[in-house]
Amino acid sequence: MESAAVTVESVADKLKKQSLGNDGSNSKRMLKLEELNWDHSFVRELPADPRTDTIPREVLHACYTKMLPSVEVENPQLVVWSDSVAELLELDPKEFERPDFPLLFSGASPLVGAVPYAQNYGGHQFGMWAGQLGDGRAITLGEVLNSKSERWELQLKGAGKTPYSRFADGLAVLRSSIREFLCSEAMHSLGIPTTRALCLVMTGKDVSRDMFYDGNPKDEPGAIVCRVAESFLRFGSYQLHASRGKEDLEIVRTLADYTIRHHFPHLENMCKSESISFSIGEEDDTVVDLTSNKYAAWAVEVAEQTASTIARWQGVGFTHGVMNTDNMSVLGLTIDYGPFGFLDAFDPSFTPNTTDLPGRRYCFANQPDIGLWNVAQFATSLSTAQLLNDKEANYAIERYGIKFMDDYQAIMTKKLGLVKYNKQMIGELLKNMAVDKVDYTNFFRLLSNIKADPTIPDNQLLIPLKAALLDIGQERKEAWTSWVKSYIQELSTIGVSDDERKASMNSVNPKYILRNYLCQSAIDAAEQDDFGEVRRLLKVMQRPFDEQPGMEKYARLPPAWAYRPGVGMLSCSS
């Protein structure tokens, strides 16, 4: 009997190991670059520019231009890479060690199977219609399909001129490339939908940039990031064709069909039995039936995914900096990391973009409303192409507002360890934080140390928060004491243990965020050919909610030098 039991156990163990292998966590075969399974649905299914030169021009009746990278390199170097993105592509991490890897991912050598192109799109910039914009320095290599049939588009940013480059050189510098690489990966680890980054390569050639727009350009090291996303389609991809009149309206439909087929396939086969229909108001008994129009159902999903992402930005204090419609992903991803910043001192009017300083259109507090405005422009483009009627467009816009509030309230409730949203308490807290310029990230992390004990004496209530409440006078201490008392009162009615609440709050309030000064330190070292700090920072940012003993310095407030010009602010063209 005993030997039978042993046999059963060993068989069970073997089966367990096999099943681990089948779901890809143990024995999946990792691929060499030459073995990647390329697909080119974008090129295959959408209209192309008949020309392939890089002369700046209006590209009409086309979604893309086939285009080879033209960047010049001189002994290019691999600076940093993401093993977790390699895993999405099922790419063997040993491939990063190949001597030709920097040549392949700078675009200097062609990648087997790639069919490079630059995408054509338009957009509103700072609220004004800018017409054609397009990939001025990004060249997509194609889409890789993994064994789960997931589609991942690979794109080289900074790979040279395209017809969409206008007066620019199509190149990128190390400074902005490090920021984009690290922030893509940091945002993913924070649980925020984002484009990803596979690797960053230095080209070995300098690029001239006027960082402060003061007429004093300087040479900076050139670099290229390989960005990865399910798709780089943006609101502006549809807007451009909708803006060009009758002849191009069919392209809007073709592009919408393509997007739904590959990225929203569940909307292709909706049937009436799913009854996704909604009354659109008390005064108006008209019903919007999303099962009868897949484009309306799609517009609603785009609106809701956008709202959800922006709610998550607000939750971690992230400010995008350039929420133009050409920088809004149709999949609700955070896309195009130019000037961005995480809040240090809480300031609702914070913008990381020098170009945005006069009006602060894209400041932290405005992001939810700008998201709504952008969704309205997207819906207008679909309406122009007669894919939506006015009621369906209005319904999509309305869903954005509802979804944003639902998600934002849920996020803020979790950040405070509450069980239901308390508008007054959260409003009062944010007001206090703005008055005292409290560090957004550190404050919420410290808040989990408060004990739900109404008997704590007033003079001890602020002790758990003292590292965040620096240099506040007596009047402000009283305001904070009053708030903490009401907060403890609320906590004491919930019936959750302090330890349980702390664990729950720490799982949504990061200890580590990609502060500008941390990026700058890594950039300064990398410009001296020391890539260790970029790689360390990547590792820390991959576990933002963990304590990470020995890494506490990465959670510190910015030092005095971090407030010098150029560290916290960037222009759009960096």
GROMACS .gro file of N, CA, C and O in nm, residues 258-321:
model
  256
  258TYR      N    1  -1.038   4.750  -3.823
  258TYR     CA    2  -0.909   4.685  -3.792
  258TYR      C    3  -0.887   4.681  -3.641
  258TYR      O    4  -0.850   4.576  -3.585
  259THR      N    5  -0.911   4.792  -3.574
  259THR     CA    6  -0.886   4.803  -3.429
  259THR      C    7  -0.977   4.707  -3.352
  259THR      O    8  -0.932   4.637  -3.260
  260ILE      N    9  -1.103   4.705  -3.390
  260ILE     CA   10  -1.199   4.618  -3.320
  260ILE      C   11  -1.163   4.471  -3.345
  260ILE      O   12  -1.161   4.390  -3.251
  261ARG      N   13  -1.129   4.438  -3.467
  261ARG     CA   14  -1.097   4.299  -3.503
  261ARG      C   15  -0.979   4.247  -3.421
  261ARG      O   16  -0.981   4.136  -3.369
  262HIS      N   17  -0.875   4.329  -3.407
  262HIS     CA   18  -0.752   4.281  -3.342
  262HIS      C   19  -0.744   4.311  -3.192
  262HIS      O   20  -0.676   4.239  -3.119
  263HIS      N   21  -0.812   4.416  -3.146
  263HIS     CA   22  -0.793   4.459  -3.007
  263HIS      C   23  -0.920   4.461  -2.923
  263HIS      O   24  -0.912   4.468  -2.801
  264PHE      N   25  -1.035   4.452  -2.988
  264PHE     CA   26  -1.164   4.446  -2.916
  264PHE      C   27  -1.250   4.337  -2.980
  264PHE      O   28  -1.366   4.361  -3.015
  265PRO      N   29  -1.195   4.215  -2.998
  265PRO     CA   30  -1.267   4.114  -3.078
  265PRO      C   31  -1.402   4.075  -3.018
  265PRO      O   32  -1.491   4.033  -3.090
  266HIS      N   33  -1.418   4.092  -2.886
  266HIS     CA   34  -1.546   4.056  -2.822
  266HIS      C   35  -1.661   4.143  -2.874
  266HIS      O   36  -1.777   4.108  -2.856
  267LEU      N   37  -1.627   4.257  -2.938
  267LEU     CA   38  -1.734   4.345  -2.989
  267LEU      C   39  -1.781   4.304  -3.128
  267LEU      O   40  -1.883   4.353  -3.176
  268GLU      N   41  -1.707   4.215  -3.193
  268GLU     CA   42  -1.742   4.173  -3.329
  268GLU      C   43  -1.868   4.088  -3.331
  268GLU      O   44  -1.945   4.092  -3.425
  269ASN      N   45  -1.883   4.007  -3.226
  269ASN     CA   46  -1.989   3.906  -3.231
  269ASN      C   47  -2.097   3.927  -3.124
  269ASN      O   48  -2.154   3.833  -3.073
  270MET      N   49  -2.120   4.053  -3.089
  270MET     CA   50  -2.226   4.078  -2.991
  270MET      C   51  -2.361   4.043  -3.051
  270MET      O   52  -2.384   4.063  -3.170
  271CYS      N   53  -2.448   3.990  -2.966
  271CYS     CA   54  -2.581   3.961  -3.017
  271CYS      C   55  -2.683   4.029  -2.926
  271CYS      O   56  -2.652   4.068  -2.814
  272LYS      N   57  -2.804   4.040  -2.974
  272LYS     CA   58  -2.909   4.111  -2.899
  272LYS      C   59  -2.929   4.053  -2.759
  272LYS      O   60  -2.965   4.122  -2.667
  273SER      N   61  -2.903   3.923  -2.745
  273SER     CA   62  -2.929   3.859  -2.615
  273SER      C   63  -2.844   3.921  -2.505
  273SER      O   64  -2.876   3.912  -2.387
  274GLU      N   65  -2.732   3.987  -2.544
  274GLU     CA   66  -2.648   4.048  -2.441
  274GLU      C   67  -2.709   4.178  -2.389
  274GLU      O   68  -2.667   4.230  -2.288
  275SER      N   69  -2.806   4.228  -2.461
  275SER     CA   70  -2.884   4.348  -2.426
  275SER      C   71  -2.800   4.456  -2.358
  275SER      O   72  -2.826   4.495  -2.246
  276ILE      N   73  -2.697   4.501  -2.429
  276ILE     CA   74  -2.617   4.612  -2.376
  276ILE      C   75  -2.685   4.739  -2.424
  276ILE      O   76  -2.645   4.801  -2.522
  277SER      N   77  -2.795   4.774  -2.358
  277SER     CA   78  -2.865   4.895  -2.400
  277SER      C   79  -2.895   4.980  -2.277
  277SER      O   80  -2.910   4.930  -2.166
  278PHE      N   81  -2.900   5.110  -2.298
  278PHE     CA   82  -2.910   5.202  -2.185
  278PHE      C   83  -3.006   5.314  -2.220
  278PHE      O   84  -3.003   5.368  -2.330
  279SER      N   85  -3.086   5.351  -2.122
  279SER     CA   86  -3.166   5.472  -2.137
  279SER      C   87  -3.070   5.589  -2.115
  279SER      O   88  -2.984   5.583  -2.029
  280ILE      N   89  -3.085   5.696  -2.194
  280ILE     CA   90  -2.982   5.800  -2.185
  280ILE      C   91  -3.027   5.924  -2.109
  280ILE      O   92  -2.961   6.026  -2.114
  281GLY      N   93  -3.135   5.915  -2.036
  281GLY     CA   94  -3.170   6.030  -1.953
  281GLY      C   95  -3.315   6.030  -1.917
  281GLY      O   96  -3.397   5.966  -1.981
  282GLU      N   97  -3.350   6.105  -1.812
  282GLU     CA   98  -3.488   6.108  -1.764
  282GLU      C   99  -3.579   6.177  -1.864
  282GLU      O  100  -3.690   6.135  -1.890
  283GLU      N  101  -3.529   6.288  -1.923
  283GLU     CA  102  -3.612   6.366  -2.015
  283GLU      C  103  -3.634   6.291  -2.147
  283GLU      O  104  -3.734   6.305  -2.213
  284ASP      N  105  -3.532   6.213  -2.184
  284ASP     CA  106  -3.529   6.151  -2.317
  284ASP      C  107  -3.538   6.000  -2.301
  284ASP      O  108  -3.453   5.939  -2.240
  285ASP      N  109  -3.645   5.940  -2.352
  285ASP     CA  110  -3.661   5.795  -2.330
  285ASP      C  111  -3.593   5.713  -2.440
  285ASP      O  112  -3.614   5.594  -2.452
  286THR      N  113  -3.513   5.780  -2.524
  286THR     CA  114  -3.440   5.707  -2.629
  286THR      C  115  -3.343   5.609  -2.564
  286THR      O  116  -3.283   5.638  -2.461
  287VAL      N  117  -3.328   5.493  -2.626
  287VAL     CA  118  -3.237   5.393  -2.573
  287VAL      C  119  -3.117   5.382  -2.666
  287VAL      O  120  -3.132   5.380  -2.788
  288VAL      N  121  -2.997   5.379  -2.606
  288VAL     CA  122  -2.876   5.353  -2.686
  288VAL      C  123  -2.851   5.203  -2.677
  288VAL      O  124  -2.825   5.150  -2.568
  289ASP      N  125  -2.863   5.134  -2.789
  289ASP     CA  126  -2.842   4.989  -2.790
  289ASP      C  127  -2.704   4.959  -2.848
  289ASP      O  128  -2.682   4.968  -2.968
  290LEU      N  129  -2.610   4.924  -2.759
  290LEU     CA  130  -2.473   4.904  -2.804
  290LEU      C  131  -2.455   4.773  -2.880
  290LEU      O  132  -2.353   4.753  -2.945
  291THR      N  133  -2.555   4.683  -2.874
  291THR     CA  134  -2.541   4.558  -2.950
  291THR      C  135  -2.569   4.580  -3.098
  291THR      O  136  -2.530   4.500  -3.181
  292SER      N  137  -2.638   4.689  -3.131
  292SER     CA  138  -2.673   4.709  -3.272
  292SER      C  139  -2.567   4.793  -3.345
  292SER      O  140  -2.574   4.809  -3.465
  293ASN      N  141  -2.470   4.847  -3.271
  293ASN     CA  142  -2.364   4.925  -3.335
  293ASN      C  143  -2.232   4.900  -3.264
  293ASN      O  144  -2.207   4.954  -3.157
  294LYS      N  145  -2.148   4.817  -3.326
  294LYS     CA  146  -2.021   4.782  -3.260
  294LYS      C  147  -1.932   4.905  -3.239
  294LYS      O  148  -1.852   4.910  -3.146
  295TYR      N  149  -1.948   5.006  -3.326
  295TYR     CA  150  -1.864   5.126  -3.312
  295TYR      C  151  -1.903   5.204  -3.186
  295TYR      O  152  -1.818   5.263  -3.120
  296ALA      N  153  -2.031   5.203  -3.154
  296ALA     CA  154  -2.077   5.271  -3.032
  296ALA      C  155  -2.026   5.197  -2.909
  296ALA      O  156  -1.977   5.257  -2.813
  297ALA      N  157  -2.035   5.064  -2.914
  297ALA     CA  158  -1.984   4.983  -2.802
  297ALA      C  159  -1.834   5.006  -2.784
  297ALA      O  160  -1.783   5.016  -2.672
  298TRP      N  161  -1.764   5.018  -2.897
  298TRP     CA  162  -1.619   5.040  -2.895
  298TRP      C  163  -1.586   5.178  -2.836
  298TRP      O  164  -1.499   5.192  -2.750
  299ALA      N  165  -1.660   5.280  -2.882
  299ALA     CA  166  -1.636   5.417  -2.831
  299ALA      C  167  -1.655   5.422  -2.680
  299ALA      O  168  -1.578   5.489  -2.609
  300VAL      N  169  -1.754   5.350  -2.631
  300VAL     CA  170  -1.777   5.345  -2.486
  300VAL      C  171  -1.659   5.279  -2.415
  300VAL      O  172  -1.611   5.328  -2.312
  301GLU      N  173  -1.609   5.169  -2.471
  301GLU     CA  174  -1.494   5.102  -2.407
  301GLU      C  175  -1.370   5.190  -2.408
  301GLU      O  176  -1.295   5.196  -2.310
  302VAL      N  177  -1.346   5.259  -2.520
  302VAL     CA  178  -1.230   5.350  -2.527
  302VAL      C  179  -1.244   5.459  -2.421
  302VAL      O  180  -1.149   5.490  -2.349
  303ALA      N  181  -1.364   5.515  -2.410
  303ALA     CA  182  -1.388   5.621  -2.312
  303ALA      C  183  -1.364   5.570  -2.170
  303ALA      O  184  -1.297   5.635  -2.089
  304GLU      N  185  -1.417   5.450  -2.141
  304GLU     CA  186  -1.403   5.396  -2.005
  304GLU      C  187  -1.260   5.357  -1.973
  304GLU      O  188  -1.212   5.379  -1.862
  305GLN      N  189  -1.189   5.299  -2.070
  305GLN     CA  190  -1.049   5.261  -2.045
  305GLN      C  191  -0.963   5.385  -2.023
  305GLN      O  192  -0.874   5.387  -1.938
  306THR      N  193  -0.992   5.492  -2.099
  306THR     CA  194  -0.919   5.617  -2.081
  306THR      C  195  -0.944   5.673  -1.942
  306THR      O  196  -0.851   5.715  -1.872
  307ALA      N  197  -1.071   5.674  -1.901
  307ALA     CA  198  -1.108   5.727  -1.769
  307ALA      C  199  -1.039   5.648  -1.658
  307ALA      O  200  -0.987   5.705  -1.562
  308SER      N  201  -1.037   5.517  -1.675
  308SER     CA  202  -0.978   5.430  -1.572
  308SER      C  203  -0.828   5.457  -1.557
  308SER      O  204  -0.775   5.464  -1.446
  309THR      N  205  -0.759   5.474  -1.670
  309THR     CA  206  -0.615   5.501  -1.665
  309THR      C  207  -0.587   5.635  -1.599
  309THR      O  208  -0.498   5.647  -1.514
  310ILE      N  209  -0.665   5.737  -1.634
  310ILE     CA  210  -0.640   5.870  -1.577
  310ILE      C  211  -0.672   5.871  -1.427
  310ILE      O  212  -0.602   5.936  -1.348
  311ALA      N  213  -0.773   5.795  -1.386
  311ALA     CA  214  -0.802   5.783  -1.242
  311ALA      C  215  -0.681   5.722  -1.170
  311ALA      O  216  -0.644   5.764  -1.060
  312ARG      N  217  -0.616   5.625  -1.233
  312ARG     CA  218  -0.498   5.563  -1.171
  312ARG      C  219  -0.380   5.660  -1.168
  312ARG      O  220  -0.301   5.659  -1.074
  313TRP      N  221  -0.367   5.745  -1.273
  313TRP     CA  222  -0.263   5.849  -1.267
  313TRP      C  223  -0.284   5.936  -1.143
  313TRP      O  224  -0.189   5.965  -1.070
  314GLN      N  225  -0.409   5.978  -1.124
  314GLN     CA  226  -0.438   6.067  -1.011
  314GLN      C  227  -0.406   5.998  -0.878
  314GLN      O  228  -0.358   6.060  -0.785
  315GLY      N  229  -0.428   5.867  -0.876
  315GLY     CA  230  -0.404   5.792  -0.753
  315GLY      C  231  -0.258   5.789  -0.710
  315GLY      O  232  -0.227   5.789  -0.591
  316VAL      N  233  -0.165   5.788  -0.808
  316VAL     CA  234  -0.022   5.783  -0.772
  316VAL      C  235   0.046   5.918  -0.790
  316VAL      O  236   0.167   5.930  -0.773
  317GLY      N  237  -0.031   6.023  -0.826
  317GLY     CA  238   0.029   6.155  -0.842
  317GLY      C  239   0.109   6.171  -0.969
  317GLY      O  240   0.203   6.249  -0.974
  318PHE      N  241   0.071   6.098  -1.076
  318PHE     CA  242   0.143   6.108  -1.203
  318PHE      C  243   0.082   6.218  -1.290
  318PHE      O  244  -0.040   6.226  -1.303
  319THR      N  245   0.166   6.300  -1.350
  319THR     CA  246   0.121   6.403  -1.442
  319THR      C  247   0.185   6.380  -1.577
  319THR      O  248   0.308   6.379  -1.588
  320HIS      N  249   0.103   6.361  -1.679
  320HIS     CA  250   0.154   6.324  -1.812
  320HIS      C  251   0.230   6.440  -1.877
  320HIS      O  252   0.337   6.419  -1.934
  321GLY      N  253   0.175   6.560  -1.871
  321GLY     CA  254   0.247   6.675  -1.924
  321GLY      C  255   0.209   6.715  -2.066
  321GLY      O  256   0.218   6.833  -2.100
   0.00000   0.00000   0.00000
